[in-house]
């Protein structure tokens, strides 16, 4: 309300500056540039890395389309890499083989993108040394992982640049919004300028390159600051919900929670992975049971290499992402779910499991 009354309704104002500072401090990176979506943040990071026509960028195949789309916006080509079968995050062995191959071919690799899928960090102890060895910058798609940590270090602090999202479905929201994070002051300055139509700091509207209208509004930044105060509470709620699922699926042969049990995760979304041979039922059976009782579930992301729009793209595959797409199911995980709603979902799952015993 204070932001509305202040008259700072444009993509400039005190809440915007404070929101950037608060997020940068929370994640522990020097610079934050607030933008109108996570996709915009990824796009600006990729431009900053110099990605353009003729270049390639390594992208995990198991992700939301925005990760790969941002690469295409720059004119570069995504090369997809398969995931770890347990976490669903970029498989370091696959990345190692792919970077060796691309390097032997002399391919211009401008960046490696990682995605901290569903709020669980990728394996940075193994991925960062690989990026170093090949001299390729890491861009961290941390859009699902604000508040998560990997070995005590915050998601969003691993890459040369990282993207956060405050879309309506994320762990905290500005309805729509995002943030570019970096320790590189040059990238921060360039991204801030590109996000404001690349207007140069003179009075007469001077532009030396093509820019974008990507800044976040001050009003939405004010929403973000209020949400940030509640972030830990909302993460705690998602963890509690995940614990409920862990109990209900415990000790079932062929059934496990997707992503593993990293205690640093923000538990944005909880999924289950079912081996139908061993369990005697499939993730789709469970989805149908819940849908018939008005409980919405979602498939795990369909891998990018299976998408019509990326048909024919190069991909280093093990089958892990396809397996998670076929046998995984994402369960209701929102922090706004009331205790009674969570209990009802767990009861419906218990009823389903009892019927299968
Ligand atoms: C949400 C999301 C994005 C894009 O964020 P927007 O703010 O919706 O543009 C990018 N990558 C992943 C993995 C996401 O989940």
XYZ file of C-alpha atoms and ligand atoms in Angstrom:
372
model
C 0.000 0.000 0.000
C 2.886 2.359 0.778
C 4.335 1.698 -2.675
C 0.971 2.490 -4.316
C 0.575 5.694 -2.302
C 4.171 6.747 -3.025
C 3.427 7.220 -6.715
C 6.449 5.079 -7.682
C 4.487 2.958 -10.130
C 7.110 2.775 -12.898
C 9.950 0.260 -13.120
C 12.018 2.551 -10.886
C 11.736 3.477 -7.241
C 12.863 2.783 -3.701
C 11.222 -0.639 -3.347
C 12.980 -1.855 -6.475
C 16.376 -0.816 -5.126
C 15.660 -2.323 -1.711
C 14.285 -5.550 -3.167
C 17.471 -6.015 -5.214
C 19.611 -5.384 -2.118
C 17.569 -7.750 0.067
C 17.676 -10.609 -2.452
C 21.411 -10.095 -3.091
C 22.042 -10.230 0.668
C 19.828 -13.249 1.150
C 21.643 -15.231 -1.556
C 25.061 -13.760 -0.754
C 25.945 -12.328 -4.165
C 27.148 -8.750 -4.762
C 24.753 -7.734 -7.566
C 21.063 -8.279 -8.294
C 19.076 -6.853 -11.212
C 15.290 -7.108 -10.877
C 13.511 -7.988 -14.118
C 9.997 -8.859 -15.232
C 10.526 -12.648 -15.394
C 12.972 -15.453 -14.798
C 13.089 -15.954 -18.551
C 14.266 -12.346 -19.004
C 16.997 -12.920 -16.416
C 18.199 -16.016 -18.302
C 18.118 -14.130 -21.611
C 20.198 -11.239 -20.229
C 22.721 -13.628 -18.650
C 23.142 -15.447 -21.963
C 23.617 -12.183 -23.865
C 26.191 -11.231 -21.231
C 28.008 -14.517 -21.830
C 28.238 -13.544 -25.500
C 25.899 -16.269 -26.782
C 24.832 -15.679 -30.370
C 24.329 -17.356 -33.748
C 26.767 -20.227 -34.326
C 27.345 -20.762 -30.588
C 26.153 -23.649 -28.460
C 24.931 -23.687 -24.864
C 24.597 -26.863 -22.805
C 21.105 -27.180 -21.311
C 19.694 -29.957 -19.094
C 16.989 -31.766 -21.039
C 14.783 -32.144 -17.941
C 13.586 -28.599 -17.380
C 10.835 -26.128 -18.159
C 10.968 -24.826 -21.747
C 11.987 -21.305 -20.641
C 15.562 -22.487 -19.962
C 16.065 -23.614 -23.552
C 13.937 -20.845 -25.083
C 16.219 -18.178 -23.608
C 19.159 -19.777 -25.431
C 17.267 -19.653 -28.730
C 16.389 -15.953 -28.197
C 20.114 -15.155 -28.495
C 20.459 -17.087 -31.757
C 22.616 -19.761 -30.076
C 21.748 -23.465 -30.216
C 20.917 -25.530 -27.123
C 22.633 -28.910 -26.795
C 20.742 -31.062 -24.332
C 22.281 -33.185 -21.589
C 20.581 -35.910 -19.586
C 19.964 -35.922 -15.858
C 20.911 -37.873 -12.795
C 18.260 -40.601 -12.375
C 17.692 -39.794 -8.680
C 17.746 -35.996 -8.510
C 16.677 -35.158 -12.070
C 19.487 -32.571 -12.142
C 22.212 -32.310 -14.794
C 24.288 -35.517 -14.733
C 27.966 -34.544 -14.225
C 29.181 -37.669 -16.075
C 27.069 -36.789 -19.098
C 28.279 -33.179 -18.924
C 31.898 -34.323 -18.739
C 31.545 -36.502 -21.848
C 29.643 -33.820 -23.741
C 32.133 -31.031 -22.960
C 35.011 -33.314 -24.035
C 33.211 -34.037 -27.320
C 32.318 -30.403 -28.020
C 35.817 -29.275 -27.156
C 37.375 -31.888 -29.488
C 35.128 -30.561 -32.271
C 36.162 -26.994 -31.528
C 32.509 -26.028 -30.929
C 32.056 -22.514 -29.450
C 30.412 -23.385 -26.101
C 29.324 -20.074 -24.545
C 27.786 -21.397 -21.336
C 26.658 -24.396 -19.336
C 23.199 -23.952 -17.845
C 22.234 -25.865 -14.723
C 18.713 -26.058 -13.335
C 18.116 -26.579 -9.612
C 15.119 -28.730 -10.377
C 12.109 -28.516 -8.071
C 14.222 -26.675 -5.492
C 17.074 -29.204 -5.219
C 20.524 -27.917 -6.171
C 22.546 -29.513 -8.937
C 25.812 -31.281 -8.034
C 28.088 -28.215 -8.048
C 31.065 -29.992 -6.444
C 31.363 -31.919 -9.696
C 29.911 -29.448 -12.219
C 31.966 -26.348 -11.326
C 35.381 -28.026 -11.848
C 34.185 -29.269 -15.262
C 33.176 -25.738 -16.295
C 36.564 -24.484 -15.053
C 38.474 -27.151 -16.936
C 36.839 -26.176 -20.237
C 36.761 -22.455 -19.480
C 32.978 -22.243 -19.918
C 30.911 -19.949 -17.656
C 28.122 -21.509 -15.596
C 24.677 -19.914 -15.667
C 22.471 -21.206 -12.880
C 18.750 -21.433 -13.535
C 17.781 -21.114 -9.871
C 14.235 -20.048 -10.741
C 12.799 -22.924 -8.671
C 15.363 -22.827 -5.886
C 15.302 -19.527 -3.985
C 16.033 -20.331 -0.353
C 17.645 -23.684 -1.132
C 21.284 -24.407 -0.306
C 23.945 -26.858 -1.431
C 26.515 -27.748 1.241
C 25.541 -24.580 3.093
C 25.862 -22.259 0.100
C 22.749 -20.609 -1.311
C 21.170 -21.531 -4.636
C 21.737 -18.645 -7.016
C 25.342 -18.130 -5.893
C 27.030 -20.875 -7.928
C 27.035 -19.528 -11.435
C 28.911 -16.669 -13.037
C 25.285 -15.561 -13.309
C 22.034 -16.954 -11.928
C 18.341 -16.405 -12.598
C 15.534 -16.311 -10.040
C 11.823 -16.274 -10.826
C 8.978 -14.708 -8.875
C 6.249 -16.070 -11.111
C 2.921 -16.873 -9.462
C 3.758 -20.579 -9.185
C 7.173 -20.179 -7.574
C 8.140 -20.427 -3.902
C 7.671 -16.665 -3.482
C 6.062 -14.395 -5.997
C 5.646 -10.880 -7.320
C 2.855 -12.300 -9.545
C 5.407 -12.157 -12.348
C 9.035 -11.198 -12.009
C 12.615 -12.352 -11.816
C 16.138 -11.431 -10.818
C 19.563 -11.726 -12.374
C 22.287 -12.422 -9.810
C 26.022 -12.090 -10.396
C 29.351 -11.235 -8.794
C 30.469 -9.608 -12.060
C 29.849 -5.825 -11.884
C 30.210 -5.572 -15.681
C 27.407 -8.052 -16.250
C 25.166 -6.314 -13.701
C 25.635 -2.910 -15.363
C 25.098 -4.284 -18.864
C 22.015 -6.299 -17.867
C 20.489 -3.296 -16.089
C 21.017 -1.185 -19.195
C 19.720 -3.806 -21.659
C 16.643 -4.308 -19.472
C 15.791 -0.593 -19.838
C 15.789 -0.431 -23.661
C 19.585 0.106 -23.618
C 19.001 3.775 -22.996
C 22.282 5.588 -22.430
C 22.580 7.942 -19.440
C 22.078 11.196 -21.315
C 18.995 13.399 -21.419
C 18.084 13.019 -25.094
C 17.156 9.286 -25.383
C 20.353 7.910 -26.890
C 20.622 4.203 -27.862
C 23.742 2.493 -29.205
C 22.304 -1.042 -29.240
C 18.996 -2.896 -29.178
C 17.547 -3.187 -25.689
C 14.589 -4.814 -23.992
C 11.726 -3.732 -21.758
C 12.613 -6.188 -18.999
C 12.660 -4.170 -15.747
C 10.436 -5.066 -12.802
C 7.892 -2.514 -11.640
C 8.416 -0.835 -8.275
C 4.929 -1.989 -7.199
C 5.812 -5.618 -7.822
C 9.129 -5.182 -6.042
C 7.144 -4.017 -3.011
C 5.112 -7.238 -3.206
C 8.379 -9.141 -3.422
C 9.762 -7.485 -0.296
C 6.653 -8.503 1.657
C 6.917 -12.057 0.303
C 10.613 -12.260 1.170
C 9.751 -11.662 4.845
C 7.708 -14.876 4.702
C 10.078 -16.963 2.554
C 11.425 -19.145 5.383
C 7.932 -19.804 6.667
C 6.768 -20.825 3.168
C 9.776 -23.135 2.731
C 9.051 -24.715 6.118
C 5.486 -25.362 5.011
C 6.639 -27.063 1.798
C 9.051 -29.232 3.808
C 6.241 -30.323 6.090
C 4.131 -31.264 3.085
C 7.051 -33.247 1.627
C 7.510 -35.056 4.966
C 3.853 -36.114 4.782
C 4.408 -37.670 1.351
C 7.638 -39.312 2.540
C 5.680 -41.050 5.318
C 2.815 -42.204 3.142
C 5.171 -43.711 0.514
C 7.720 -45.094 3.012
C 8.766 -48.762 2.725
C 6.931 -49.376 -0.563
C 8.931 -51.454 -3.001
C 9.662 -49.574 -6.233
C 8.396 -46.212 -4.930
C 10.527 -43.208 -3.945
C 10.277 -39.449 -3.749
C 11.740 -37.619 -6.730
C 14.915 -35.536 -6.103
C 16.234 -37.515 -3.116
C 16.558 -36.148 0.402
C 18.936 -33.168 0.249
C 18.253 -31.336 3.552
C 19.142 -28.008 1.898
C 16.310 -28.193 -0.639
C 13.503 -25.634 -0.527
C 11.094 -28.472 -1.459
C 9.348 -26.309 -4.053
C 7.647 -29.316 -5.604
C 7.457 -32.874 -4.344
C 7.193 -35.691 -6.838
C 7.057 -39.454 -6.609
C 8.750 -41.955 -8.927
C 7.168 -45.369 -9.355
C 8.648 -48.486 -10.925
C 5.402 -50.133 -12.091
C 6.934 -53.636 -12.274
C 7.965 -53.617 -8.645
C 5.147 -51.499 -7.217
C 2.314 -53.216 -9.102
C 0.880 -49.811 -10.043
C 2.073 -46.815 -12.028
C 2.358 -43.081 -11.474
C -0.431 -42.704 -14.047
C -2.721 -45.014 -12.021
C -2.189 -42.785 -8.989
C -2.763 -39.627 -11.069
C -6.067 -41.034 -12.386
C -7.211 -42.009 -8.868
C -6.477 -38.517 -7.554
C -7.979 -36.733 -10.565
C -11.244 -38.646 -10.042
C -11.295 -37.187 -6.527
C -10.568 -33.638 -7.646
C -6.904 -33.654 -6.628
C -4.682 -32.151 -9.297
C -1.261 -33.612 -10.049
C 1.205 -32.829 -12.832
C 3.565 -34.904 -14.937
C 7.293 -34.336 -14.470
C 8.545 -31.894 -17.154
C 8.599 -33.466 -20.601
C 12.284 -33.523 -21.589
C 13.322 -30.854 -24.098
C 14.756 -33.392 -26.560
C 11.253 -34.904 -26.887
C 9.588 -31.548 -27.620
C 8.419 -31.013 -31.218
C 9.965 -27.535 -31.194
C 13.413 -28.979 -30.396
C 13.135 -32.015 -32.694
C 16.493 -32.806 -34.268
C 18.474 -30.999 -31.560
C 21.700 -32.561 -30.419
C 21.395 -34.379 -27.102
C 23.612 -36.533 -24.872
C 21.192 -39.058 -23.405
C 21.149 -41.910 -20.896
C 17.373 -42.405 -20.724
C 17.159 -40.963 -17.193
C 14.981 -37.956 -18.078
C 12.609 -40.076 -20.179
C 12.288 -42.498 -17.265
C 11.376 -39.678 -14.852
C 8.874 -38.278 -17.356
C 7.247 -41.713 -17.803
C 7.275 -42.849 -14.180
C 7.209 -39.615 -12.172
C 4.301 -37.577 -10.841
C 4.346 -34.154 -9.167
C 2.013 -33.893 -6.177
C 0.225 -30.894 -4.620
C 3.002 -28.974 -2.853
C 1.837 -25.372 -2.458
C 2.499 -23.555 0.789
C -1.065 -22.190 0.779
C -2.550 -25.682 1.192
C -4.393 -25.832 4.504
C -3.790 -28.690 6.946
C -7.173 -30.191 6.059
C -6.371 -30.127 2.346
C -3.009 -31.795 2.882
C -4.661 -34.444 5.056
C -7.272 -35.098 2.385
C -4.613 -35.615 -0.307
C -2.683 -37.985 1.983
C -5.907 -39.873 2.813
C -6.729 -40.274 -0.894
C -3.226 -41.638 -1.525
C -3.549 -44.047 1.426
C -6.888 -45.253 0.072
C -5.271 -45.827 -3.345
C -2.359 -47.739 -1.797
C -4.671 -49.872 0.382
C -6.625 -50.801 -2.732
C -3.423 -52.055 -4.370
C -2.118 -54.194 -1.520
C 9.635 -20.814 -13.876
C 10.857 -21.249 -14.590
C 11.521 -20.404 -15.502
C 10.989 -19.092 -15.980
O 10.593 -18.199 -15.040
P 9.470 -17.107 -15.446
O 9.555 -16.129 -14.335
O 8.173 -17.830 -15.516
O 9.876 -16.532 -16.760
C 12.698 -20.845 -16.070
N 13.207 -22.049 -15.779
C 12.590 -22.899 -14.936
C 13.227 -24.217 -14.648
C 11.388 -22.535 -14.329
O 10.750 -23.396 -13.512
